[in-house]
Coordinates of C-alpha atoms and ligand atoms in Angstrom, one line a residue:
M1 CA 126.6 -140.5 49.6
Q2 CA 126.9 -139.8 45.9
K3 CA 124.7 -136.8 44.9
P4 CA 122.0 -137.6 42.4
K5 CA 123.0 -136.8 38.8
Y6 CA 119.6 -136.4 37.2
V7 CA 116.7 -135.1 39.2
L8 CA 113.2 -134.9 37.9
G9 CA 111.3 -132.0 39.5
I10 CA 107.5 -131.7 39.6
E11 CA 105.6 -128.5 40.5
S12 CA 101.8 -128.1 40.8
T13 CA 101.2 -125.8 43.7
C14 CA 98.9 -123.3 42.0
D15 CA 98.1 -122.7 38.3
E16 CA 101.4 -123.9 36.7
T17 CA 102.1 -127.5 35.9
G18 CA 105.8 -127.9 35.7
A19 CA 108.4 -130.6 35.2
A20 CA 112.1 -130.2 34.8
V21 CA 115.3 -132.3 34.7
V22 CA 118.3 -130.8 36.5
Q23 CA 121.8 -132.3 36.3
N24 CA 124.2 -132.3 39.3
G25 CA 121.8 -130.0 41.2
K26 CA 122.4 -126.9 39.0
I27 CA 122.4 -127.5 35.3
I28 CA 118.9 -127.1 34.0
L29 CA 118.5 -129.6 31.1
S30 CA 114.7 -128.8 30.7
N31 CA 112.1 -126.7 32.4
I32 CA 108.6 -127.2 31.0
I33 CA 105.7 -125.1 32.3
A34 CA 102.1 -125.4 31.2
S35 CA 100.1 -122.5 32.7
S36 CA 96.3 -122.4 33.1
A37 CA 96.4 -118.6 33.6
D38 CA 94.3 -118.3 30.4
I39 CA 91.2 -120.0 31.9
H40 CA 91.5 -118.0 35.2
R41 CA 91.5 -114.6 33.4
K42 CA 87.8 -114.2 33.2
Y43 CA 87.4 -114.9 36.9
G44 CA 90.1 -112.3 37.8
G45 CA 92.0 -114.8 39.9
V46 CA 92.9 -118.5 40.1
F47 CA 89.8 -120.8 40.1
P48 CA 91.2 -123.7 42.1
E49 CA 88.9 -126.5 40.6
L50 CA 89.8 -125.5 37.1
A51 CA 93.5 -125.3 37.9
C52 CA 93.2 -128.9 39.2
R53 CA 91.6 -130.2 36.0
R54 CA 94.3 -128.6 33.9
H55 CA 97.0 -130.2 36.2
I56 CA 95.4 -133.6 35.6
E57 CA 95.5 -133.1 31.8
A58 CA 99.0 -131.6 31.7
I59 CA 101.1 -133.5 34.2
I60 CA 102.1 -136.5 32.2
P61 CA 102.7 -134.7 28.9
V62 CA 104.8 -132.1 30.8
V63 CA 106.9 -134.8 32.4
D64 CA 107.3 -136.5 29.0
E65 CA 108.4 -133.3 27.4
A66 CA 110.8 -132.5 30.2
L67 CA 112.5 -135.9 29.8
Q68 CA 112.6 -135.6 26.0
T69 CA 113.9 -132.1 26.0
A70 CA 116.6 -133.1 28.4
G71 CA 117.4 -136.2 26.4
V72 CA 117.2 -138.3 29.6
S73 CA 115.3 -141.5 30.0
P74 CA 113.4 -142.6 33.1
D75 CA 116.0 -145.2 34.0
Q76 CA 118.6 -142.5 34.1
I77 CA 116.6 -140.4 36.7
D78 CA 118.2 -140.8 40.2
L79 CA 115.6 -138.9 42.2
I80 CA 112.1 -137.4 41.9
A81 CA 111.5 -134.1 43.7
V82 CA 108.0 -132.7 44.2
A83 CA 106.6 -129.5 45.7
K84 CA 104.8 -130.8 48.8
G85 CA 103.4 -127.3 49.7
P86 CA 102.3 -124.7 50.4
G87 CA 99.7 -124.3 47.7
L88 CA 96.1 -125.3 46.7
I89 CA 95.4 -128.8 48.1
G90 CA 93.8 -130.2 45.0
A91 CA 96.6 -128.9 42.8
L92 CA 99.3 -130.2 45.1
L93 CA 97.8 -133.6 45.3
I94 CA 98.0 -134.0 41.5
G95 CA 101.8 -133.3 41.4
M96 CA 102.3 -135.4 44.6
N97 CA 100.4 -138.4 43.3
A98 CA 102.1 -138.2 39.9
A99 CA 105.5 -138.1 41.6
K100 CA 104.6 -141.1 43.9
G101 CA 103.3 -143.1 40.9
L102 CA 106.5 -142.5 38.9
S103 CA 108.6 -143.3 42.0
I104 CA 106.9 -146.7 42.3
A105 CA 106.9 -147.4 38.5
W106 CA 110.5 -146.4 37.9
K107 CA 111.7 -147.6 41.4
K108 CA 113.3 -144.2 42.1
P109 CA 113.5 -142.4 45.5
L110 CA 111.2 -139.5 46.2
I111 CA 111.7 -136.2 48.0
G112 CA 109.1 -133.6 48.9
V113 CA 110.4 -130.0 49.1
N114 CA 108.9 -126.7 50.2
H115 CA 107.8 -124.5 47.3
V116 CA 108.6 -121.2 49.1
E117 CA 112.1 -122.4 50.1
A118 CA 112.6 -123.5 46.4
H119 CA 111.8 -119.9 45.3
L120 CA 114.7 -118.6 47.4
Y121 CA 116.9 -121.6 46.3
A122 CA 116.4 -120.6 42.7
S123 CA 118.6 -117.5 43.3
M124 CA 121.3 -119.6 44.9
M125 CA 121.3 -122.7 42.7
D126 CA 124.1 -121.6 40.4
V127 CA 126.1 -119.4 42.8
E128 CA 129.4 -120.6 44.1
R129 CA 129.2 -118.8 47.5
V130 CA 126.5 -116.7 49.0
P131 CA 127.6 -114.4 51.8
L132 CA 125.8 -115.5 55.0
P133 CA 123.8 -114.7 56.9
A134 CA 121.6 -113.4 54.2
L135 CA 118.3 -111.6 54.1
G136 CA 115.7 -113.8 52.2
L137 CA 112.8 -112.0 50.6
V138 CA 110.0 -114.0 49.1
L139 CA 107.7 -111.8 47.0
S140 CA 105.0 -113.8 45.4
G141 CA 101.2 -114.2 44.8
G142 CA 100.8 -116.0 48.0
H143 CA 103.7 -114.8 50.2
T144 CA 105.5 -111.7 51.4
L145 CA 108.2 -113.1 53.7
M146 CA 111.4 -111.8 55.1
L147 CA 113.8 -114.3 56.7
K148 CA 117.3 -114.5 58.0
I149 CA 119.1 -117.3 56.1
L150 CA 121.7 -118.9 58.2
E151 CA 122.3 -121.6 55.6
I152 CA 120.1 -123.4 53.1
G153 CA 117.6 -125.2 55.3
A154 CA 118.2 -123.0 58.4
Y155 CA 116.0 -119.9 58.5
E156 CA 114.7 -117.5 61.1
P157 CA 111.5 -115.5 60.6
I158 CA 111.8 -111.7 60.4
G159 CA 108.5 -110.4 58.9
T160 CA 105.5 -111.3 56.9
T161 CA 102.3 -109.7 55.6
V162 CA 99.3 -109.4 58.0
D163 CA 96.8 -109.3 55.1
D164 CA 97.4 -109.5 51.3
A165 CA 100.6 -110.8 49.7
I166 CA 102.4 -108.3 47.6
G167 CA 101.7 -110.2 44.3
E168 CA 98.0 -110.5 45.3
A169 CA 97.9 -106.7 45.9
F170 CA 99.4 -106.2 42.3
D171 CA 96.8 -108.6 41.0
K172 CA 93.9 -106.9 42.8
V173 CA 95.0 -103.4 41.7
G174 CA 95.3 -104.8 38.2
N175 CA 91.7 -105.9 38.5
L176 CA 90.6 -102.4 39.8
L177 CA 92.4 -100.9 36.8
G178 CA 90.6 -103.2 34.4
L179 CA 93.8 -105.1 33.4
P180 CA 93.8 -108.8 32.6
Y181 CA 94.9 -111.4 35.2
P182 CA 97.6 -111.8 36.4
G183 CA 97.7 -108.1 37.1
G184 CA 101.4 -107.9 38.3
P185 CA 103.1 -107.7 34.9
E186 CA 100.3 -105.6 33.5
V187 CA 100.5 -103.0 36.3
E188 CA 104.2 -102.8 35.7
K189 CA 103.7 -102.2 32.0
L190 CA 101.1 -99.5 32.6
A191 CA 103.2 -97.9 35.4
R192 CA 105.9 -97.2 32.8
L193 CA 103.6 -94.6 31.2
G194 CA 102.7 -92.9 34.5
N195 CA 104.1 -90.5 37.1
P196 CA 104.9 -92.4 40.3
K197 CA 104.2 -89.2 42.2
A198 CA 100.8 -88.6 40.7
F199 CA 99.0 -89.9 43.7
P200 CA 100.2 -89.6 47.3
L201 CA 99.7 -93.2 48.6
S202 CA 101.3 -94.8 51.6
A203 CA 102.0 -98.4 52.5
G204 CA 100.5 -100.0 55.5
K205 CA 102.3 -99.8 58.8
V206 CA 101.7 -102.7 61.3
K207 CA 101.5 -101.5 64.9
R208 CA 104.6 -102.3 66.9
S209 CA 105.9 -104.5 64.0
P210 CA 108.0 -102.3 61.8
L211 CA 109.2 -105.4 59.8
N212 CA 105.8 -106.7 58.9
F213 CA 103.8 -105.7 55.8
S214 CA 100.2 -104.7 55.1
F215 CA 98.9 -104.1 51.6
S216 CA 95.2 -104.1 52.0
G217 CA 94.9 -100.4 52.9
L218 CA 97.0 -99.5 50.0
K219 CA 94.7 -101.4 47.7
T220 CA 91.7 -99.6 49.2
A221 CA 93.5 -96.3 48.7
V222 CA 93.8 -97.2 45.0
L223 CA 90.1 -97.9 44.8
Y224 CA 89.4 -94.4 46.2
A225 CA 92.0 -92.8 43.9
M226 CA 90.1 -94.4 40.9
K227 CA 86.9 -92.6 41.8
G228 CA 86.4 -89.9 39.2
N229 CA 89.9 -90.2 37.9
V230 CA 91.1 -91.4 34.6
D231 CA 94.9 -91.3 35.1
K232 CA 95.2 -95.0 35.3
A233 CA 98.9 -95.0 34.4
G234 CA 99.5 -92.5 37.3
I235 CA 97.6 -94.8 39.7
A236 CA 99.5 -97.9 38.6
A237 CA 102.9 -96.0 38.9
S238 CA 102.1 -94.6 42.3
F239 CA 100.8 -97.9 43.6
Q240 CA 103.9 -99.8 42.3
E241 CA 106.3 -97.2 43.6
T242 CA 104.7 -97.2 47.1
A243 CA 104.5 -101.0 47.4
L244 CA 108.1 -101.6 46.2
R245 CA 109.6 -98.8 48.2
D246 CA 107.9 -100.2 51.3
V247 CA 109.5 -103.6 50.6
A248 CA 113.0 -102.1 50.0
H249 CA 112.7 -99.9 53.1
K250 CA 111.8 -102.7 55.4
A251 CA 114.4 -105.0 53.8
L252 CA 117.1 -102.4 54.6
L253 CA 115.9 -102.1 58.2
A254 CA 115.9 -105.9 58.5
S255 CA 119.3 -106.3 56.9
Q256 CA 120.8 -103.8 59.4
T257 CA 119.0 -105.2 62.4
F258 CA 120.1 -108.8 61.6
D259 CA 123.5 -108.0 60.2
C260 CA 122.9 -109.6 56.8
Q261 CA 125.7 -109.9 54.3
S262 CA 123.6 -110.3 51.1
I263 CA 120.1 -110.2 49.8
I264 CA 118.4 -113.2 48.2
L265 CA 115.1 -112.8 46.4
G266 CA 112.5 -115.2 45.1
G267 CA 108.9 -115.3 43.8
G268 CA 107.0 -113.9 40.9
V269 CA 107.1 -110.3 41.9
T270 CA 110.9 -110.4 41.5
A271 CA 110.3 -110.3 37.7
N272 CA 109.5 -106.6 38.2
Q273 CA 112.1 -104.3 36.7
R274 CA 111.3 -101.3 38.9
L275 CA 111.9 -103.6 41.9
K276 CA 115.4 -104.3 40.6
E277 CA 116.2 -100.6 40.2
I278 CA 114.8 -99.7 43.7
M279 CA 116.7 -102.6 45.4
K280 CA 120.0 -101.7 43.6
E281 CA 119.6 -98.1 44.8
T282 CA 118.7 -99.2 48.4
F283 CA 121.5 -101.8 48.7
P284 CA 124.6 -100.4 46.9
H285 CA 126.7 -102.0 49.7
L286 CA 125.4 -105.6 49.6
P287 CA 125.3 -108.3 46.9
I288 CA 121.8 -109.0 45.7
F289 CA 120.9 -112.4 44.2
W290 CA 117.9 -112.6 41.8
P291 CA 116.3 -115.7 40.3
P292 CA 117.7 -116.1 36.8
G293 CA 115.4 -115.8 33.8
T294 CA 112.3 -117.8 34.0
L295 CA 113.0 -119.0 37.6
S296 CA 111.2 -116.1 39.2
L297 CA 107.8 -117.6 38.3
D298 CA 106.6 -121.0 39.5
N299 CA 108.7 -123.7 37.9
A300 CA 110.0 -127.3 38.5
A301 CA 113.7 -126.6 38.0
M302 CA 113.9 -124.9 41.4
I303 CA 112.1 -127.9 42.9
A304 CA 114.6 -130.4 41.3
G305 CA 117.5 -128.2 42.4
L306 CA 116.5 -128.0 46.0
G307 CA 115.6 -131.7 46.0
A308 CA 119.1 -132.5 44.8
H309 CA 120.6 -130.3 47.5
K310 CA 118.5 -131.8 50.3
F311 CA 118.6 -135.5 49.4
T312 CA 120.5 -137.6 51.9
G313 CA 120.1 -141.0 50.2
L314 CA 116.9 -141.9 51.9
S315 CA 113.5 -141.7 50.0
D316 CA 110.6 -139.9 51.6
P317 CA 107.8 -142.4 52.4
L318 CA 105.0 -143.0 50.0
D319 CA 102.5 -141.6 52.5
L320 CA 104.3 -138.2 52.3
E321 CA 101.6 -135.6 52.6
A322 CA 100.8 -132.6 50.5
K323 CA 100.2 -129.6 52.8
T324 CA 98.4 -126.3 52.0
R325 CA 100.2 -124.5 54.7
I326 CA 103.8 -125.3 55.6
L327 CA 106.3 -122.8 56.9
I328 CA 110.0 -122.9 56.0
V329 CA 110.8 -121.7 59.6
Ligands
AMP401 P1 104.2 -116.7 42.1 O1 103.2 -116.7 43.2 O2 105.6 -116.8 42.6 O3 103.9 -117.8 41.1 O4 104.2 -115.4 41.3 C1 103.0 -114.9 40.7 C2 102.7 -113.5 41.3 O5 103.8 -112.6 40.8 C3 101.4 -112.9 40.7 O6 100.8 -112.3 41.8 C4 101.9 -112.0 39.7 O7 101.0 -110.9 39.4 C5 103.2 -111.5 40.2 N1 104.1 -110.9 39.2 C6 104.5 -111.5 38.1 N2 105.3 -110.6 37.4 C7 105.2 -109.4 38.0 C8 105.7 -108.1 37.7 N3 106.5 -107.9 36.6 N4 105.5 -107.1 38.6 C9 104.7 -107.4 39.7 N5 104.2 -108.6 40.0 C10 104.4 -109.6 39.2
MG402 MG1 105.1 -119.6 43.8

């Protein structure tokens, strides 16, 4: 089968409405994102109903802009790829129904892809050869996952969080520190001004599961550290250092246990510069693949790229379901 030349990707799993056109599975011709983070700020987190309303308003303009920026017309599109989950159900349904509507109107095949898998794929999209098996690390607002990647599409679970996702912990700590939502980038900024050893914090250990994560205790420890203390930068730096070193430490243990030949990262938390430093320091012996530029945050280019890679010539049915919880393993 001839691989699709132009793929339209659609992303609406959470609070970003995205559309992108990707050529030959790797050249990003456009990658448009309309975020509703501004309206969630006063609630300190994503307000699902408001995110859905914004998706409804944004979806068609975002698709139009993606086509225009790419200089590609609807009749040139060979495939429509959409994030089918995991995510907020109302949000997913908007992207899914837009994709189905366009698939009918333009008579184009449709493929649903897993958003979490697409986060990892973002780091491999433009790479000639990834040494396998690889350790996959998804660090996002909804997920903290370690996987053994045998090949794209074949994964074995290694570890996950038993409570908060790492991005969620950053956001909640941001909230405790009085920083605007989303807290992750704000905590990183504040942490640059603080001493990472100011507060002796420790990351959660999961009984008999050294490769699982727990961040809720760390978040509570931050709450106690805040009591009577004004060194917010010290708290931010100590929290960030503890959380990121925990990830790197468990990733090292996992890579040794499962004989991984490279590290592939995905998800919003990979935008963190301190994480990059700690990972480089921890893995001088292995190649590390990061999502390029804006592909660490939710986007539709990674959805289009993975859709192009997975498409076998057969369209997904029009009763393809959006799912709040789907695993990639
Ligand atoms: P995602 O769930 O992949 O869309 O990523 C969003 C999550 O990534 C949110 O929890 C953000 O707070 C977090 N995030 C984004 N940038 C950073 C950063 N520089 N440091 C830590 N977390 C971040
Ligand atoms: Mg995401």
